Short mmCIF file of C-alpha atoms in Angstrom, two decimals:
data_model
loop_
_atom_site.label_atom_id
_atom_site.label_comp_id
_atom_site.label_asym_id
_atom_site.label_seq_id
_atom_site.Cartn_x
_atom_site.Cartn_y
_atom_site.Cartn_z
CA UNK A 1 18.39 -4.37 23.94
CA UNK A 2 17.32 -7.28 21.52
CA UNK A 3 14.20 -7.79 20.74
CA UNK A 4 12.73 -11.01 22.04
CA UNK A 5 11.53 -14.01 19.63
CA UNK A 6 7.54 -12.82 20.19
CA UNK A 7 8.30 -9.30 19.90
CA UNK A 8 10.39 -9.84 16.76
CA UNK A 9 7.19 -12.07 15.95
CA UNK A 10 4.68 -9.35 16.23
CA UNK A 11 6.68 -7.06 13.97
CA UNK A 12 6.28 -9.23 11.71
CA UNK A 13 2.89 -9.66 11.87
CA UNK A 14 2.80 -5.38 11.70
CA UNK A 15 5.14 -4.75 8.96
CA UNK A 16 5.58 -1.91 7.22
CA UNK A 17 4.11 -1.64 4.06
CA UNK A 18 1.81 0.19 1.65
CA UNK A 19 -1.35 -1.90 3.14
CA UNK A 20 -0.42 -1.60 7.01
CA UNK A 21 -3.70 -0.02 7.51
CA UNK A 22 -5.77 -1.69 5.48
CA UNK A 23 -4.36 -4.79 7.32
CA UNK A 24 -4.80 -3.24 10.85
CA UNK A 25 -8.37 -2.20 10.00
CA UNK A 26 -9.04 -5.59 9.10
CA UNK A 27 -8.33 -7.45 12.01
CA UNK A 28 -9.98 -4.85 14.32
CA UNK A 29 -12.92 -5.52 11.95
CA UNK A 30 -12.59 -9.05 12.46
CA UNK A 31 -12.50 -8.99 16.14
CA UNK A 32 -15.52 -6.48 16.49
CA UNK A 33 -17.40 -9.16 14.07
CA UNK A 34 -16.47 -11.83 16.28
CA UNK A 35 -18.12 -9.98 19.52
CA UNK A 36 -21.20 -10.20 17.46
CA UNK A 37 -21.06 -13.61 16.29
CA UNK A 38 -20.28 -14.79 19.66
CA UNK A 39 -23.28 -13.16 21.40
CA UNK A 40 -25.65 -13.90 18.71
CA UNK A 41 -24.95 -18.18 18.68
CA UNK A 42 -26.38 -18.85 21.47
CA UNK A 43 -29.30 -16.46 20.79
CA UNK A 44 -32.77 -17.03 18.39
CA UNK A 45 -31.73 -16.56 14.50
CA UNK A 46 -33.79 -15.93 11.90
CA UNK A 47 -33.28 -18.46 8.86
CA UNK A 48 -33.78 -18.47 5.55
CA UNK A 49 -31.88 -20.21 2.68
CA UNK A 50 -29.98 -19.94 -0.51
CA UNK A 51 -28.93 -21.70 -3.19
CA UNK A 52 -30.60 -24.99 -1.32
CA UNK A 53 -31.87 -26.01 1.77
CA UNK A 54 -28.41 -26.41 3.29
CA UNK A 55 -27.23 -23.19 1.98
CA UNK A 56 -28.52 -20.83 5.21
CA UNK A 57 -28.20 -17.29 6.03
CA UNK A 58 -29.54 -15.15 9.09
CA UNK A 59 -29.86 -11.85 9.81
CA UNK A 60 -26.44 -12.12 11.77
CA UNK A 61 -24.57 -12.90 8.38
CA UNK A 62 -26.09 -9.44 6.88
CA UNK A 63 -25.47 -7.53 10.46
CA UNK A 64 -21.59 -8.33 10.12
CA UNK A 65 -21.27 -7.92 6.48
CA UNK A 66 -23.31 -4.04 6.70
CA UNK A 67 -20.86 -3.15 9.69
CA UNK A 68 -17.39 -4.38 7.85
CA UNK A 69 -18.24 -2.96 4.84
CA UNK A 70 -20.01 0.02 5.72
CA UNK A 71 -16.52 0.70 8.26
CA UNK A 72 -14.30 -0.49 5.33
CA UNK A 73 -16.28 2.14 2.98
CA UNK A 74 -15.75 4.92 5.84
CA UNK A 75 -11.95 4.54 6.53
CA UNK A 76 -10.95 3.93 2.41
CA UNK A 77 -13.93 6.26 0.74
CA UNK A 78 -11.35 5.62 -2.26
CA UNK A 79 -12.14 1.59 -2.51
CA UNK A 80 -14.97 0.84 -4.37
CA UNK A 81 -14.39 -3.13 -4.76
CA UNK A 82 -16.04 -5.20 -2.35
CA UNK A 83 -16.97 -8.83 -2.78
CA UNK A 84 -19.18 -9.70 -0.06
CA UNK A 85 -21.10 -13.50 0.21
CA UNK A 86 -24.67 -11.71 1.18
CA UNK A 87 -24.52 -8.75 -1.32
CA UNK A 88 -23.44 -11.19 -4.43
CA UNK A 89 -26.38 -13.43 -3.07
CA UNK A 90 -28.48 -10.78 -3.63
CA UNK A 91 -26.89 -10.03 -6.89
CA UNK A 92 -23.86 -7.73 -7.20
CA UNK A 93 -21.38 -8.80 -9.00
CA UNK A 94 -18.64 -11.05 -8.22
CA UNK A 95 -15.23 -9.49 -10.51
CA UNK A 96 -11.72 -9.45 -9.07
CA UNK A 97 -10.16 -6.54 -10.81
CA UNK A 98 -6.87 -4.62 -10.31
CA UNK A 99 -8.53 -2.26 -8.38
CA UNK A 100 -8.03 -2.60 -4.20
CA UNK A 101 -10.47 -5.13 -3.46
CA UNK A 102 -12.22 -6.73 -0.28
CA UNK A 103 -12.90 -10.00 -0.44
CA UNK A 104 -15.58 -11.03 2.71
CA UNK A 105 -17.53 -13.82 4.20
CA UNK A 106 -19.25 -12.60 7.43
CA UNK A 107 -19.96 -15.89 9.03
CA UNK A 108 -18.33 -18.96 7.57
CA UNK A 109 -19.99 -21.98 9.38
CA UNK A 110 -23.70 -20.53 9.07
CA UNK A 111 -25.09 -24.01 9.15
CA UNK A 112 -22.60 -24.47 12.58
CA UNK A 113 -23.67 -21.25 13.87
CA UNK A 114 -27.71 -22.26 13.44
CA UNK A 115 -27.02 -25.28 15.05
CA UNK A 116 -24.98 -23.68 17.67
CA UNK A 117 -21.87 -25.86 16.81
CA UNK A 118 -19.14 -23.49 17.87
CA UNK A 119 -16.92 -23.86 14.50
CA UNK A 120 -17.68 -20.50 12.98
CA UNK A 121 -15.34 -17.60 11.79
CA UNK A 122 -15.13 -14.19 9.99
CA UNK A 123 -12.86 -14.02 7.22
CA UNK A 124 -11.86 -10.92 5.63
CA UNK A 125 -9.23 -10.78 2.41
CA UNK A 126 -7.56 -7.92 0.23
CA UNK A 127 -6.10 -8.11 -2.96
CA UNK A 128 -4.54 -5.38 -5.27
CA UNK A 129 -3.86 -6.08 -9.18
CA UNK A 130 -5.62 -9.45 -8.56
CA UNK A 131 -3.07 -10.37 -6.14
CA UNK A 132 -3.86 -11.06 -2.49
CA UNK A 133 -2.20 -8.92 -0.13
CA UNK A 134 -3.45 -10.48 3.04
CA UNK A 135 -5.77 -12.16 5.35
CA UNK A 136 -7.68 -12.38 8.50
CA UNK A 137 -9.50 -15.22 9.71
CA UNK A 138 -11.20 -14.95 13.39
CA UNK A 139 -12.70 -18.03 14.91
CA UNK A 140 -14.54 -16.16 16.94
CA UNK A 141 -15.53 -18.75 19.39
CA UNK A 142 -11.88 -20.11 20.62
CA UNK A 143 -10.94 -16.43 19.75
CA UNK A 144 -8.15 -17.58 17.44
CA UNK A 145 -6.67 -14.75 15.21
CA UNK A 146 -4.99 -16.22 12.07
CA UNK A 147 -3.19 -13.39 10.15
CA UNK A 148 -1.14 -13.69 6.51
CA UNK A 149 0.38 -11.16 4.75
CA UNK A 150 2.45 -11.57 1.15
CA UNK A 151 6.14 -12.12 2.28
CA UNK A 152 5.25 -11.54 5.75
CA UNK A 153 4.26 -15.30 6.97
CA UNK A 154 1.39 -15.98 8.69
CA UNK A 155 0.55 -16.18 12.41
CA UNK A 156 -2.46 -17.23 14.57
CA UNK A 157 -2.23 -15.37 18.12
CA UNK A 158 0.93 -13.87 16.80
CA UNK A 159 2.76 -17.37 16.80
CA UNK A 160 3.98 -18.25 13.20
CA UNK A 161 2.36 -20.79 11.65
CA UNK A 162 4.49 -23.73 9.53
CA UNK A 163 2.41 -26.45 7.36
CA UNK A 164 2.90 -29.70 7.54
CA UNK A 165 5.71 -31.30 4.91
CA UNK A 166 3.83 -34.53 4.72
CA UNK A 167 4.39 -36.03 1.55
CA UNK A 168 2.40 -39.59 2.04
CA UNK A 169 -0.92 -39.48 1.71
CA UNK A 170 -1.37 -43.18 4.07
CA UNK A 171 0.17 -40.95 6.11
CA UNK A 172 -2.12 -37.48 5.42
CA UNK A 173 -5.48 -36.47 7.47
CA UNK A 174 -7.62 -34.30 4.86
CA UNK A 175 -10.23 -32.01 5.66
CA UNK A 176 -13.03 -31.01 2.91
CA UNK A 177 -16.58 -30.00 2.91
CA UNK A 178 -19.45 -30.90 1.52
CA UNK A 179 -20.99 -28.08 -0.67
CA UNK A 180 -24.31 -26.62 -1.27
CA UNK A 181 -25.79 -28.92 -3.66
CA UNK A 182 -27.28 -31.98 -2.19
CA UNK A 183 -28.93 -33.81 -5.34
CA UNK A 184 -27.90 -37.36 -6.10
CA UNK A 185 -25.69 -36.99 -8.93
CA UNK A 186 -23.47 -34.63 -6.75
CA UNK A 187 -23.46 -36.97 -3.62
CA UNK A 188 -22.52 -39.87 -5.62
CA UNK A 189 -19.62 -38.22 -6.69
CA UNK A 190 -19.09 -36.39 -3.14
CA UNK A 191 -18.91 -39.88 -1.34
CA UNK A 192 -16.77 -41.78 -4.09
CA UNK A 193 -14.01 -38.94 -3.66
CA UNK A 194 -13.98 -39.47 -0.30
CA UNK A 195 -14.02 -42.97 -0.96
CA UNK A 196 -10.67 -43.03 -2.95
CA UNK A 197 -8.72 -41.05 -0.51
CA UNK A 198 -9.56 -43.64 1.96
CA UNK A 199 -8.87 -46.64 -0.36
CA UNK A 200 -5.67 -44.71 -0.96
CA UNK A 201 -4.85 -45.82 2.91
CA UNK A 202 -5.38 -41.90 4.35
CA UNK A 203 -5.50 -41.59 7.89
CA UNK A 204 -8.72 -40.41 7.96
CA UNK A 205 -11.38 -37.47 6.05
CA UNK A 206 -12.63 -35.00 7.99
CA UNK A 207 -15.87 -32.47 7.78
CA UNK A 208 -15.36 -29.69 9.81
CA UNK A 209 -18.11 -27.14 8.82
CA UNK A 210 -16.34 -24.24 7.87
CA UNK A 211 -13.72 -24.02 4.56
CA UNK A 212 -12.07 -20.95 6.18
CA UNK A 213 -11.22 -22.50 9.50
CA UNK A 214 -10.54 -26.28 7.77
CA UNK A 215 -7.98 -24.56 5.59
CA UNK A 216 -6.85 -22.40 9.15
CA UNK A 217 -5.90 -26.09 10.66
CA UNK A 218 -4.02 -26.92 7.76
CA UNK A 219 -1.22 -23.85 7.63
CA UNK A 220 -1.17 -24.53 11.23
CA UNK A 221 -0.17 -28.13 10.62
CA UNK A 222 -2.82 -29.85 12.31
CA UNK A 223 -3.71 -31.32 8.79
CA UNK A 224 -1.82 -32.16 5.72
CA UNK A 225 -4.52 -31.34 2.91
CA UNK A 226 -7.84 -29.78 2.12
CA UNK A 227 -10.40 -30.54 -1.33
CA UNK A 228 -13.72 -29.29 -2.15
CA UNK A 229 -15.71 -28.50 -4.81
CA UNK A 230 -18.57 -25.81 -4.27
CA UNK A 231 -16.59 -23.14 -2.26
CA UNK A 232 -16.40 -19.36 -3.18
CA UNK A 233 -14.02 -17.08 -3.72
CA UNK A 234 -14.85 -15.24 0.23
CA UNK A 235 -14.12 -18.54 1.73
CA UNK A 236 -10.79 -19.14 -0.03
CA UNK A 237 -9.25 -15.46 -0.01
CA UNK A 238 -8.37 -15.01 3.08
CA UNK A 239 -7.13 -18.39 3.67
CA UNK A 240 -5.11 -18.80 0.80
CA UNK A 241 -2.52 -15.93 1.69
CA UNK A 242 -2.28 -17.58 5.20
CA UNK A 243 -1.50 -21.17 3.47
CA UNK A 244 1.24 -19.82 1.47
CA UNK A 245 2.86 -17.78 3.93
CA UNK A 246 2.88 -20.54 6.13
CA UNK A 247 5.08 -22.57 3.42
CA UNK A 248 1.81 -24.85 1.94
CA UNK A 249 0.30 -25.30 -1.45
CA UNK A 250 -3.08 -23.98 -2.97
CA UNK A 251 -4.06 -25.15 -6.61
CA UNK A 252 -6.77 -26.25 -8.78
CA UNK A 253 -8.22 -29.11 -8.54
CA UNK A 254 -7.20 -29.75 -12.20
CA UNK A 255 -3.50 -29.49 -10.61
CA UNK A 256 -2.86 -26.18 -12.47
CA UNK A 257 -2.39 -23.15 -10.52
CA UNK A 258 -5.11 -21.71 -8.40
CA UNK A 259 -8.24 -19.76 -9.87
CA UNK A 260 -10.14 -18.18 -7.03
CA UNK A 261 -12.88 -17.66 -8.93
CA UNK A 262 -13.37 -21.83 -10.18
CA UNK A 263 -15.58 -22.49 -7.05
CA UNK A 264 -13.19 -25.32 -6.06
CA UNK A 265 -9.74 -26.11 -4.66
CA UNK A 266 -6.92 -28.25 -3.34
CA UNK A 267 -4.30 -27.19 -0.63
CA UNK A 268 -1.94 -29.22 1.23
CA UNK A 269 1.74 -28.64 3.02
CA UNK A 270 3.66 -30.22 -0.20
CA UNK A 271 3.41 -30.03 -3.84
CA UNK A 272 3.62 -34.05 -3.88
CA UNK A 273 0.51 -34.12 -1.57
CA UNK A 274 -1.62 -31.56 -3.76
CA UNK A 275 -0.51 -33.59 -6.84
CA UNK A 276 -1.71 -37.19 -5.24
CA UNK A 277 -5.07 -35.47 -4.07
CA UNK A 278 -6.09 -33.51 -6.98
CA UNK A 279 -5.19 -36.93 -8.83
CA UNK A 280 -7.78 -38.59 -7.34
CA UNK A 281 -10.75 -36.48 -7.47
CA UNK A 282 -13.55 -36.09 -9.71
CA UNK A 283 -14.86 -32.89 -10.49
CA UNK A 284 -17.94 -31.50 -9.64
CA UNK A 285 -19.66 -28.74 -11.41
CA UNK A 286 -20.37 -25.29 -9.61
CA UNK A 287 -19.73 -23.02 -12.04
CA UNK A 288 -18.20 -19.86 -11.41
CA UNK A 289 -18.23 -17.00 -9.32
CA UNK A 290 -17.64 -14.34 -11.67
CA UNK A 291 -20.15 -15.48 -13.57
CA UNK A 292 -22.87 -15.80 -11.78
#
């Protein structure tokens, strides 16, 4: 008999590969994290901050990074590379090597999930030689599943995902985010980027929360680009395998190609639409992750 259009759908999504399990691990992982996420939003957090007052963390965000790395650890003793947001926060280092590596963010949306704004997600990547293999982003509140996996495409719910091919940007909706650093200099330049997109006749500029899931909505389509400055290298992972697999563009916002470890980013369905948004932004200063 032939195989129907979702079943030949989901063997996509398995594969067979050298990484199958890794990848299979990783989105029960993701889907035990998002149990935990989704009990704990509505509960009492404790808080505490950052890099800056807007740069939170609660004991949620270490609870889900102990249990996927501590599982990760147990099922692959031979890994040894894992970039985590909360362990590099308290100082381990942040190198992408050619060893296996896991590249995590916990909770992305902490300042969402204080507030009990329902736009969180878990967001777990994996790259080998410096090149990402795959990744899994769980919204854990809709219970979305968006999977990508290097020449494998990328699905959410196990329906494939295609980027928009908008190539106008008075045509485009962006997403972005705002960053950690809140000091004058850096919202002056924050607001004026925003500024030109919308002088540049853009439908509209949107602030969502959450870099992983913002950069979700655009493989699906539901967007046509994504900027920021400020991000790090566990928000962009995961999400950059399912962009590309899902046909779209992620680069530097210099327009070169993509350095995960820059702290910033453009993505968008076309190459045109990349090239007219990283155009028109200024850059602002975060440094880097690997050397930090």
């Amino acid at each position: 008999m032939k195989p129907s259009s979702e079943e030949e759908e989901e063997e996509a999504v398995r594969g067979v590969g050298p990484w199958d399990e890794c990848f299979e691990v990783a989105v029960q992982l993701a889907l035990r994290a998002g149990q935990i996420i989704r009990k704990a939003l509505t509960e009492e957090k404790q808080v505490s901050t950052k890099t800056s007052a807007a740069d939170l963390v609660t004991e949620t965000d270490h609870r889900v990074e102990d249990l996927i790395v501590s599982e990760l650890r147990k099922r692959f003793p031979s890994h040894s590379r894992f970039i985590a947001e909360e362990a590099t926060a308290s100082g381990a280092k942040c190198v992408l090597t050619h060893s296996p590596t896991w590249i995590i963010d916990p909770i992305d949306g902490t300042c969402n999930f204080v507030h009990r704004f329902p736009t969180v997600a878990v967001s777990i990547g994996f790259a080998v030689h410096q090149e990402l293999e795959f990744g899994v982003i769980h919204h854990c509140t809709e219970e979305r599943l968006y999977t990508g996996r290097r020449g494998r495409g990328a699905f959410c719910n196990g329906q494939r995902l295609q980027v928009s091919r908008e190539t106008d940007l008075a045509k485009a909706l962006v997403l972005t985010e705002i960053g950690p650093k809140r000091d004058p200099d850096t919202l002056k330049v924050f607001l004026s980027n925003m500024e030109r997109l919308l002088h540049a006749k853009a439908h509209g500029v949107r602030v969502i929360g959450s870099s992983t899931l913002a950069l979700c909505y655009l493989a699906s389509g539901a967007a046509d680009a994504y900027y920021q400055f400020g991000l790090h290298c566990w928000d962009l992972a995961a999400a950059t395998v399912i962009i590309r697999e899902a046909g779209g563009i992620v680069i530097d916002t210099s327009g070169g190609p993509l350095d995960l470890m820059s702290c910033r980013v453009v993505a968008a369905g076309t190459r045109e639409m990349a090239a007219l948004i990283a155009q028109a932004l200024q850059t602002i200063n975060y440094g880097r992750d690997d050397e930090k």
